[in-house]
Structure formats: C-alpha cells, structure tokens
CSV table of C-alpha atoms in Angstrom, one decimal:
chain,number,residue,atom,x,y,z
A,225,GLY,CA,100.1,118.2,90.4
A,226,ALA,CA,102.3,115.2,91.2
A,227,SER,CA,105.2,117.2,92.5
A,228,GLU,CA,102.9,119.0,95.0
A,229,LYS,CA,101.8,115.7,96.5
A,230,ASN,CA,105.5,114.8,97.4
A,231,ASP,CA,106.5,118.2,98.8
A,232,GLY,CA,106.5,116.8,102.4
A,233,ASP,CA,108.3,113.5,101.5
A,234,MET,CA,111.6,113.0,103.1
A,235,VAL,CA,114.4,110.6,102.0
A,236,SER,CA,117.4,109.2,103.6
A,237,VAL,CA,119.7,107.0,101.6
A,238,LEU,CA,122.5,104.8,102.6
A,239,GLN,CA,124.5,102.1,100.8
A,240,PHE,CA,126.3,99.3,102.1
A,241,SER,CA,128.8,96.5,101.6
A,242,ALA,CA,130.8,95.3,104.7
A,243,ARG,CA,130.1,98.8,106.2
A,244,ALA,CA,127.2,101.3,105.6
A,245,GLN,CA,127.5,104.9,104.4
A,246,VAL,CA,124.9,107.6,104.3
A,247,LEU,CA,124.6,109.4,101.0
A,248,CYS,CA,121.6,111.5,101.8
A,249,ARG,CA,120.2,112.4,105.4
A,250,CYS,CA,116.6,113.5,105.8
A,251,GLN,CA,116.3,115.6,102.7
A,252,SER,CA,113.3,116.4,100.7
A,253,LEU,CA,112.8,114.0,97.8
A,254,GLN,CA,113.0,116.7,95.1
A,255,CYS,CA,116.4,117.8,96.7
A,256,PHE,CA,117.8,114.3,96.5
A,257,ALA,CA,116.3,113.4,93.0
A,258,GLY,CA,117.9,116.8,91.7
A,259,ARG,CA,121.5,116.1,92.7
A,260,PRO,CA,124.0,113.8,90.9
A,261,GLN,CA,124.5,110.6,93.0
A,262,ARG,CA,127.9,109.1,94.0
A,263,PHE,CA,127.4,105.3,94.3
A,264,GLY,CA,130.1,102.7,94.4
A,265,LEU,CA,131.1,101.9,98.0
A,266,GLY,CA,134.0,99.5,97.8
A,267,GLY,CA,134.8,96.7,100.2
A,268,ARG,CA,134.7,92.9,100.3
A,269,GLY,CA,131.7,91.2,101.4
A,270,THR,CA,128.3,92.5,102.4
A,271,CYS,CA,126.9,92.8,106.0
A,272,PHE,CA,123.3,93.5,106.5
A,273,GLU,CA,123.7,94.4,110.2
A,274,PRO,CA,125.6,97.8,109.7
A,275,ALA,CA,122.9,98.8,107.2
A,276,LEU,CA,119.9,98.0,109.3
A,277,ASN,CA,121.5,99.6,112.4
A,278,GLU,CA,122.2,102.9,110.4
A,279,ALA,CA,118.6,102.7,108.9
A,280,ALA,CA,117.0,102.5,112.3
A,281,ARG,CA,119.1,105.4,113.5
A,282,LEU,CA,118.0,107.6,110.4
A,283,PHE,CA,114.3,106.7,111.1
A,284,ASP,CA,114.9,107.9,114.7
A,285,GLU,CA,116.6,111.1,113.4
A,286,GLY,CA,113.9,111.8,110.9
A,287,ALA,CA,111.2,111.5,113.4
A,288,LEU,CA,112.7,114.4,115.5
A,289,GLY,CA,111.1,117.8,115.1
A,290,ARG,CA,109.0,116.7,112.1
A,291,ALA,CA,105.4,116.1,111.4
A,292,PRO,CA,104.8,112.5,111.5
A,293,LEU,CA,106.2,110.8,108.6
A,294,ALA,CA,105.1,107.3,107.3
A,295,PRO,CA,108.5,105.4,107.6
A,296,VAL,CA,109.2,103.3,104.7
A,297,LEU,CA,112.3,100.9,104.5
A,298,ILE,CA,113.3,100.0,100.9
A,299,PHE,CA,116.2,97.5,101.3
A,300,MET,CA,117.9,96.5,98.0
A,301,SER,CA,120.4,93.7,97.7
A,302,ASP,CA,121.6,90.5,95.9
A,303,GLY,CA,120.7,89.0,99.3
A,304,ILE,CA,124.2,87.7,100.0
A,305,ASN,CA,124.8,88.5,103.8
A,306,ASP,CA,128.0,87.7,105.4
A,307,ASP,CA,126.9,88.5,109.0
A,308,GLY,CA,124.3,85.9,109.8
A,309,SER,CA,120.6,86.4,110.5
A,310,VAL,CA,119.6,90.0,111.1
A,311,SER,CA,115.7,89.4,111.1
A,312,HIS,CA,115.8,90.5,114.8
A,313,LEU,CA,116.9,94.0,113.8
A,314,LEU,CA,113.8,94.3,111.5
A,315,LYS,CA,111.6,93.0,114.3
A,316,GLU,CA,113.0,95.7,116.7
A,317,MET,CA,112.5,98.6,114.1
A,318,HIS,CA,108.8,97.4,113.6
A,319,MET,CA,108.4,97.3,117.3
A,320,LYS,CA,109.3,100.8,117.5
A,321,ARG,CA,107.5,102.0,114.6
A,322,ALA,CA,104.1,99.8,114.2
A,323,ASP,CA,103.5,101.6,110.9
A,324,LEU,CA,106.8,100.8,109.3
A,325,GLN,CA,106.6,99.5,105.7
A,326,VAL,CA,109.2,97.2,104.8
A,327,HIS,CA,110.1,96.4,101.1
A,328,MET,CA,113.0,93.9,100.5
A,329,ILE,CA,114.2,94.0,96.8
A,330,PHE,CA,116.2,91.2,95.4
A,331,PHE,CA,118.1,92.6,92.4
A,332,GLY,CA,120.1,90.3,90.0
A,333,ALA,CA,120.0,86.9,88.6
A,334,ALA,CA,118.3,84.2,90.8
A,335,SER,CA,120.3,82.9,93.5
A,336,ARG,CA,120.1,81.9,97.1
A,337,GLY,CA,120.2,85.5,98.0
A,338,SER,CA,116.4,85.9,97.0
A,339,PHE,CA,115.5,83.5,99.9
A,340,THR,CA,117.4,85.6,102.4
A,341,LEU,CA,115.5,88.7,101.6
A,342,LYS,CA,112.2,86.8,101.3
A,343,GLN,CA,112.8,85.5,105.0
A,344,LEU,CA,113.6,89.1,106.0
A,345,ALA,CA,110.4,90.4,104.5
A,346,ASP,CA,108.5,87.7,106.3
A,347,ALA,CA,110.1,88.6,109.6
A,348,VAL,CA,107.6,91.7,110.0
A,349,PRO,CA,104.0,92.0,109.6
A,350,ASP,CA,103.0,92.9,106.1
A,351,GLY,CA,106.7,92.8,104.9
A,352,HIS,CA,107.0,92.9,101.2
A,353,PHE,CA,109.4,90.9,98.9
A,354,HIS,CA,110.1,91.9,95.5
A,355,LEU,CA,112.1,90.2,92.8
A,356,SER,CA,113.7,92.5,90.2
A,357,VAL,CA,116.0,90.7,87.8
A,358,ASP,CA,116.5,93.7,85.5
A,359,GLY,CA,116.3,97.4,85.2
A,360,VAL,CA,112.8,97.3,83.8
A,361,GLN,CA,111.4,95.2,86.6
A,362,LEU,CA,113.4,97.4,89.1
A,363,ALA,CA,111.8,100.4,87.8
A,364,GLU,CA,108.3,98.8,87.9
A,365,THR,CA,109.0,97.8,91.7
A,366,PHE,CA,109.7,101.2,92.7
A,367,ALA,CA,106.7,102.6,91.1
A,368,SER,CA,104.6,100.1,92.9
A,369,ILE,CA,106.2,100.9,96.2
A,370,ALA,CA,105.7,104.6,95.6
A,371,LEU,CA,102.0,104.0,94.7
A,372,GLY,CA,101.5,102.0,97.7
A,373,ALA,CA,103.1,104.4,100.0
A,374,GLU,CA,101.0,107.4,98.6
A,375,PHE,CA,97.8,105.4,99.3
A,376,THR,CA,99.0,104.4,102.8
A,377,ALA,CA,100.0,108.0,103.7
A,378,ARG,CA,96.4,109.2,103.0
C-alpha cells in the first residue's frame, strides 16, 4: 500500500524567521504526520542563512548511521530575506550531496520575494522553483514534489 512505500522516509522540519528552530529531527514521516504541530516562530525579519545552515547540519546528521537516503530540501517562504545572498550555501550543500533535490516554494501574493526564491533554485543544478499563491496550489505543489521524489528514489 501507499503507507508501506514511505516506511523508510525520514523527515526533519525547521521553521525560521530571524533564527531557525528545529521542530522535528530525523523522524519517520508517519511519526511526524501523526503529531500535532506547533508553528508560530516569532521575531522580526527573516534571514535565510540560519535556516540553510541548520538544514545542512540536519542533512549531515540524517546521513549518519542510516541507509542512504535521498536528500530533499523543501524551502518555503515569501522570499523576503534580510541577510543578503545565500546562494553560496545552496551550492555548498549541493557539492556535499550531488543527489540533493532542491525545491524553493514561494507562498503568498506575488512580490519581489518570488524572484529571490527563483534565483536560489537556479543556483543549483536541477533546482526547482514553485509558485503557490493559495492553499490549493500549495497542496498540489507538495503532491508534485512527493511524486517526483518517489520516482527519483527508485
């Protein structure tokens, strides 16, 4: 069944504003999906660098002592970044993990932020940019990413 296909999937989730906070660290997808989530990191401004640095650390941590996992970065934001260019961080992550799949999701009303996320997606080979202006498009985006990851992992 569908649930059997995802038994080996692991997920780490972090949320960010001016800082990054890990909500879930290398847990099974079913374990994470079955828990109530606490979102709402407060703070002023948004900085991508702490989030990308933490994501790189979580990829390193997830690779230790586990069967090879296909790393997928799903980065969702309104694209407004207060700490300058961070494309070098994505390039470094991709250099360490050539099989890294990068998905940059712009969520919200059209703004200059979508251009920022598109640039980040373009910074790595086969980076993907997704535009989701509402909840319906966002759900479709996640379904599309999941389907692509399923076929890539085969």
